[in-house]
């Protein structure tokens, strides 16, 4: 019995203590709950800010990349325009200024084929059904001829076997024909054997073929030898700028009724 009373008393004491500490426990529990909520809210806010910063940075990086790409494109275009301006300025300022309306400054587009430097495509819109051979001038020198091929202007430069035109040699204006041998040597051929020419004589266009007008500089005579009843002379062409961005196109408007016998040239070279 005594033991039962002891248990009852103990329970009463425990209940009394519990009821006395309830406000303290409630306050402690509330503090813990508030700390947990604050910690959660802080982490949530930091995570939200982190995500927003990441998204903003990703957007900014994308925009910056697009701007960089556009700047690179603009830079390339600027370089192309600057090169075009420089080439045009060079052609207008440093080359011979022709006032004849039959002389046109034309732009070189490309080589006809890679590795072949004696044929070039040019930009020329004045098309004609009449077959016509034009002269090409660079730095004041005759550098070749041009003709329409499939409605496109093809330049054929000195040193190409398809390039040929008439010239004068020296002070006595001795006639001859410029052409290129199979080995690539540029020569003046079909010079009358009774005419007097010498090494170092100046060579100019004659204009008699309707391709050039007279007196455009070509080069000077090198070695000379007789061949098949004519004189055959080596030609040393004048050097011109390799900057073939623009060239002068000569259209004499003269009917071209004289045709060079290119087959004869090929037969002789084969022999």
Short mmCIF file of C-alpha atoms in Angstrom, two decimals:
data_model
loop_
_atom_site.label_atom_id
_atom_site.label_comp_id
_atom_site.label_asym_id
_atom_site.label_seq_id
_atom_site.Cartn_x
_atom_site.Cartn_y
_atom_site.Cartn_z
CA UNK A 1 0.00 0.00 0.00
CA UNK A 2 2.78 2.27 0.92
CA UNK A 3 4.38 1.56 -2.44
CA UNK A 4 1.19 2.66 -4.26
CA UNK A 5 1.20 6.01 -2.45
CA UNK A 6 4.77 6.55 -3.45
CA UNK A 7 3.88 6.01 -7.12
CA UNK A 8 0.93 8.39 -6.90
CA UNK A 9 3.03 11.09 -5.29
CA UNK A 10 5.71 10.66 -7.95
CA UNK A 11 3.16 11.02 -10.74
CA UNK A 12 1.76 14.16 -9.13
CA UNK A 13 5.20 15.67 -8.90
CA UNK A 14 5.92 14.87 -12.54
CA UNK A 15 2.60 16.37 -13.68
CA UNK A 16 3.21 19.45 -11.59
CA UNK A 17 6.66 19.90 -13.05
CA UNK A 18 5.34 19.30 -16.56
CA UNK A 19 2.58 21.88 -16.21
CA UNK A 20 5.04 24.32 -14.74
CA UNK A 21 7.45 24.00 -17.71
CA UNK A 22 4.85 23.99 -20.54
CA UNK A 23 5.30 27.72 -21.36
CA UNK A 24 9.06 27.20 -21.48
CA UNK A 25 8.69 24.18 -23.76
CA UNK A 26 6.28 26.06 -26.01
CA UNK A 27 8.70 29.01 -26.31
CA UNK A 28 11.63 26.67 -27.00
CA UNK A 29 9.64 24.80 -29.65
CA UNK A 30 8.59 28.09 -31.28
CA UNK A 31 12.18 29.33 -31.39
CA UNK A 32 13.34 26.14 -33.06
CA UNK A 33 10.47 26.33 -35.58
CA UNK A 34 11.25 29.99 -36.41
CA UNK A 35 14.95 29.21 -36.86
CA UNK A 36 14.08 26.36 -39.20
CA UNK A 37 11.70 28.57 -41.22
CA UNK A 38 14.27 31.36 -41.42
CA UNK A 39 16.97 28.92 -42.52
CA UNK A 40 14.63 27.47 -45.16
CA UNK A 41 13.56 30.91 -46.42
CA UNK A 42 17.19 32.10 -46.59
CA UNK A 43 18.24 29.01 -48.53
CA UNK A 44 15.23 29.35 -50.83
CA UNK A 45 15.99 33.02 -51.48
CA UNK A 46 19.69 32.30 -52.11
CA UNK A 47 18.80 29.47 -54.46
CA UNK A 48 16.35 31.71 -56.32
CA UNK A 49 18.98 34.46 -56.62
CA UNK A 50 21.55 31.91 -57.79
CA UNK A 51 19.18 30.58 -60.46
CA UNK A 52 18.30 34.10 -61.58
CA UNK A 53 21.98 35.09 -61.70
CA UNK A 54 22.80 31.96 -63.70
CA UNK A 55 19.97 32.57 -66.15
CA UNK A 56 20.94 36.23 -66.51
CA UNK A 57 24.58 35.30 -67.04
CA UNK A 58 23.63 32.66 -69.59
CA UNK A 59 21.52 35.22 -71.45
CA UNK A 60 24.31 37.80 -71.27
CA UNK A 61 26.88 35.27 -72.47
CA UNK A 62 24.62 34.33 -75.40
CA UNK A 63 24.11 38.00 -76.27
CA UNK A 64 27.83 38.66 -76.03
CA UNK A 65 28.61 35.69 -78.27
CA UNK A 66 26.11 36.95 -80.85
CA UNK A 67 27.65 40.43 -80.67
CA UNK A 68 31.16 38.98 -81.06
CA UNK A 69 30.07 36.92 -84.08
CA UNK A 70 28.46 40.00 -85.62
CA UNK A 71 31.58 42.06 -84.96
CA UNK A 72 33.69 39.37 -86.63
CA UNK A 73 31.36 39.41 -89.65
CA UNK A 74 31.49 43.21 -89.77
CA UNK A 75 35.29 43.10 -89.46
CA UNK A 76 35.59 40.71 -92.42
CA UNK A 77 33.22 42.83 -94.49
CA UNK A 78 35.17 45.95 -93.55
CA UNK A 79 38.43 44.32 -94.63
CA UNK A 80 36.85 43.31 -97.94
CA UNK A 81 35.54 46.83 -98.50
CA UNK A 82 38.91 48.32 -97.50
CA UNK A 83 40.70 46.02 -99.96
CA UNK A 84 38.22 46.98 -102.69
CA UNK A 85 38.73 50.67 -101.94
CA UNK A 86 42.52 50.28 -101.95
CA UNK A 87 42.46 48.40 -105.25
CA UNK A 88 40.21 50.97 -106.90
CA UNK A 89 42.27 53.84 -105.50
CA UNK A 90 45.45 52.19 -106.79
CA UNK A 91 43.95 51.71 -110.25
CA UNK A 92 42.72 55.29 -110.49
CA UNK A 93 45.73 57.01 -108.98
CA UNK A 94 48.70 55.01 -110.24
CA UNK A 95 47.67 53.78 -113.65
CA UNK A 96 47.41 55.68 -116.87
CA UNK A 97 44.31 57.87 -117.00
CA UNK A 98 42.50 57.35 -120.27
CA UNK A 99 39.76 59.78 -121.28
CA UNK A 100 38.68 57.86 -124.37
CA UNK A 101 35.11 56.58 -123.87
CA UNK A 102 36.15 53.31 -125.54
CA UNK A 103 38.50 52.53 -122.66
CA UNK A 104 36.91 51.05 -119.53
CA UNK A 105 38.22 50.23 -116.09
CA UNK A 106 37.03 46.68 -115.39
CA UNK A 107 37.24 44.54 -112.28
CA UNK A 108 39.04 41.20 -112.31
CA UNK A 109 36.87 38.52 -110.70
CA UNK A 110 39.03 35.39 -110.59
CA UNK A 111 41.40 33.12 -112.43
CA UNK A 112 39.73 30.90 -114.99
CA UNK A 113 41.18 27.85 -113.25
CA UNK A 114 43.39 27.46 -110.18
CA UNK A 115 47.06 27.26 -111.08
CA UNK A 116 46.58 28.95 -114.46
CA UNK A 117 47.63 32.57 -114.13
CA UNK A 118 47.27 33.66 -117.76
CA UNK A 119 43.47 33.48 -118.02
CA UNK A 120 41.16 35.62 -115.87
CA UNK A 121 37.44 36.29 -115.65
CA UNK A 122 36.43 39.96 -115.58
CA UNK A 123 33.27 41.90 -114.81
CA UNK A 124 31.99 43.50 -118.00
CA UNK A 125 28.30 44.06 -118.77
CA UNK A 126 28.51 45.61 -122.25
CA UNK A 127 27.58 42.50 -124.19
CA UNK A 128 27.59 42.33 -127.96
CA UNK A 129 26.68 39.69 -130.49
CA UNK A 130 29.61 40.77 -132.65
CA UNK A 131 32.76 38.69 -131.98
CA UNK A 132 35.31 41.12 -130.65
CA UNK A 133 38.83 40.99 -129.24
CA UNK A 134 39.74 43.69 -126.73
CA UNK A 135 43.11 44.87 -125.52
CA UNK A 136 44.14 44.82 -121.85
CA UNK A 137 46.39 47.47 -120.31
CA UNK A 138 47.94 47.57 -116.83
CA UNK A 139 50.31 50.25 -115.50
CA UNK A 140 50.44 51.69 -119.01
CA UNK A 141 51.58 48.39 -120.60
CA UNK A 142 49.79 45.97 -122.91
CA UNK A 143 49.35 42.79 -120.85
CA UNK A 144 47.06 40.71 -123.04
CA UNK A 145 43.76 40.49 -124.85
CA UNK A 146 40.17 39.70 -123.88
CA UNK A 147 37.11 38.21 -125.54
CA UNK A 148 33.59 37.17 -124.66
CA UNK A 149 33.12 33.50 -123.81
CA UNK A 150 29.55 32.39 -123.05
CA UNK A 151 28.56 35.99 -122.25
CA UNK A 152 31.48 36.37 -119.82
CA UNK A 153 34.62 38.40 -120.44
CA UNK A 154 37.77 36.27 -120.45
CA UNK A 155 41.18 37.91 -120.21
CA UNK A 156 44.07 36.11 -121.93
CA UNK A 157 47.39 37.49 -120.75
CA UNK A 158 50.82 37.63 -122.32
CA UNK A 159 52.41 34.24 -121.85
CA UNK A 160 49.29 32.32 -122.88
CA UNK A 161 49.38 30.52 -126.22
CA UNK A 162 45.97 31.98 -127.10
CA UNK A 163 47.26 35.55 -126.73
CA UNK A 164 48.50 37.27 -129.90
CA UNK A 165 48.42 40.80 -131.34
CA UNK A 166 50.35 43.00 -133.74
CA UNK A 167 53.26 45.23 -132.68
CA UNK A 168 55.88 47.67 -133.93
CA UNK A 169 59.58 47.31 -133.17
CA UNK A 170 62.06 50.17 -132.74
CA UNK A 171 62.17 53.63 -134.26
CA UNK A 172 61.56 52.28 -137.78
CA UNK A 173 58.22 50.77 -136.69
CA UNK A 174 59.07 47.29 -137.95
CA UNK A 175 55.93 45.12 -137.87
CA UNK A 176 55.67 41.83 -136.06
CA UNK A 177 53.27 39.55 -134.20
CA UNK A 178 53.45 38.88 -130.46
CA UNK A 179 52.75 35.27 -129.52
CA UNK A 180 53.77 32.63 -126.98
CA UNK A 181 55.73 29.50 -127.79
CA UNK A 182 54.87 26.06 -126.48
CA UNK A 183 57.66 26.33 -123.88
CA UNK A 184 56.16 29.57 -122.54
CA UNK A 185 58.61 32.00 -124.16
CA UNK A 186 57.00 35.22 -125.41
CA UNK A 187 58.33 36.18 -128.83
CA UNK A 188 57.82 38.60 -131.68
CA UNK A 189 57.40 36.57 -134.82
CA UNK A 190 56.95 37.15 -138.56
CA UNK A 191 59.32 40.13 -138.60
CA UNK A 192 60.30 40.90 -142.23
CA UNK A 193 63.85 39.61 -142.73
CA UNK A 194 64.93 42.68 -144.72
CA UNK A 195 64.07 45.01 -141.84
CA UNK A 196 66.71 46.15 -139.37
CA UNK A 197 66.07 45.50 -135.70
CA UNK A 198 68.40 45.01 -132.74
CA UNK A 199 68.41 43.76 -129.19
CA UNK A 200 67.05 46.43 -126.85
CA UNK A 201 64.61 47.90 -129.38
CA UNK A 202 61.37 49.06 -127.84
CA UNK A 203 58.17 47.15 -128.71
CA UNK A 204 54.74 48.87 -128.82
CA UNK A 205 51.31 47.94 -130.11
CA UNK A 206 50.68 48.81 -133.75
CA UNK A 207 46.89 49.10 -133.58
CA UNK A 208 46.61 47.55 -137.04
CA UNK A 209 44.70 44.53 -135.78
CA UNK A 210 41.95 46.64 -134.19
CA UNK A 211 42.72 45.22 -130.75
CA UNK A 212 44.84 48.06 -129.31
CA UNK A 213 45.41 51.59 -130.43
CA UNK A 214 48.95 52.48 -131.44
CA UNK A 215 51.91 52.98 -129.11
CA UNK A 216 50.93 51.09 -125.96
CA UNK A 217 54.18 49.84 -124.41
CA UNK A 218 54.80 46.07 -124.57
CA UNK A 219 58.50 45.36 -123.85
CA UNK A 220 61.93 45.26 -125.43
CA UNK A 221 63.64 42.94 -127.89
CA UNK A 222 66.10 40.31 -126.61
CA UNK A 223 67.88 37.83 -128.82
CA UNK A 224 67.14 37.68 -132.56
CA UNK A 225 67.47 34.84 -135.07
CA UNK A 226 66.28 34.14 -138.65
CA UNK A 227 63.57 31.53 -139.05
CA UNK A 228 61.56 30.40 -142.11
CA UNK A 229 62.29 33.57 -144.09
CA UNK A 230 61.42 35.88 -141.19
CA UNK A 231 63.15 37.19 -138.10
CA UNK A 232 62.21 35.63 -134.79
CA UNK A 233 62.91 37.76 -131.69
CA UNK A 234 62.73 37.12 -127.98
CA UNK A 235 60.51 39.60 -126.12
CA UNK A 236 61.26 40.88 -122.63
CA UNK A 237 57.87 42.23 -121.46
CA UNK A 238 57.71 45.27 -119.25
CA UNK A 239 57.01 44.36 -115.66
CA UNK A 240 53.65 45.41 -114.33
CA UNK A 241 52.00 45.16 -110.93
CA UNK A 242 50.67 41.73 -109.99
CA UNK A 243 47.78 43.53 -108.38
CA UNK A 244 45.26 42.43 -110.99
CA UNK A 245 42.22 43.80 -109.19
CA UNK A 246 41.41 46.24 -112.01
CA UNK A 247 42.66 46.52 -115.59
CA UNK A 248 41.94 48.82 -118.50
CA UNK A 249 39.86 47.32 -121.31
CA UNK A 250 40.52 48.77 -124.77
CA UNK A 251 37.63 48.75 -127.23
CA UNK A 252 38.86 50.43 -130.42
CA UNK A 253 35.45 50.13 -132.14
CA UNK A 254 37.42 49.21 -135.26
CA UNK A 255 35.97 46.32 -137.30
CA UNK A 256 38.31 43.39 -136.85
CA UNK A 257 38.56 41.73 -140.24
CA UNK A 258 42.13 40.43 -139.86
CA UNK A 259 42.36 36.97 -138.28
CA UNK A 260 45.61 35.50 -137.02
CA UNK A 261 46.33 32.00 -138.27
CA UNK A 262 46.71 30.36 -134.88
CA UNK A 263 46.70 26.91 -136.46
CA UNK A 264 49.85 27.84 -138.32
CA UNK A 265 51.43 28.85 -135.02
CA UNK A 266 50.57 25.48 -133.47
CA UNK A 267 51.90 23.53 -136.47
CA UNK A 268 55.22 25.36 -136.34
CA UNK A 269 55.58 24.80 -132.62
CA UNK A 270 54.92 21.08 -133.09
CA UNK A 271 57.67 20.96 -135.71
#
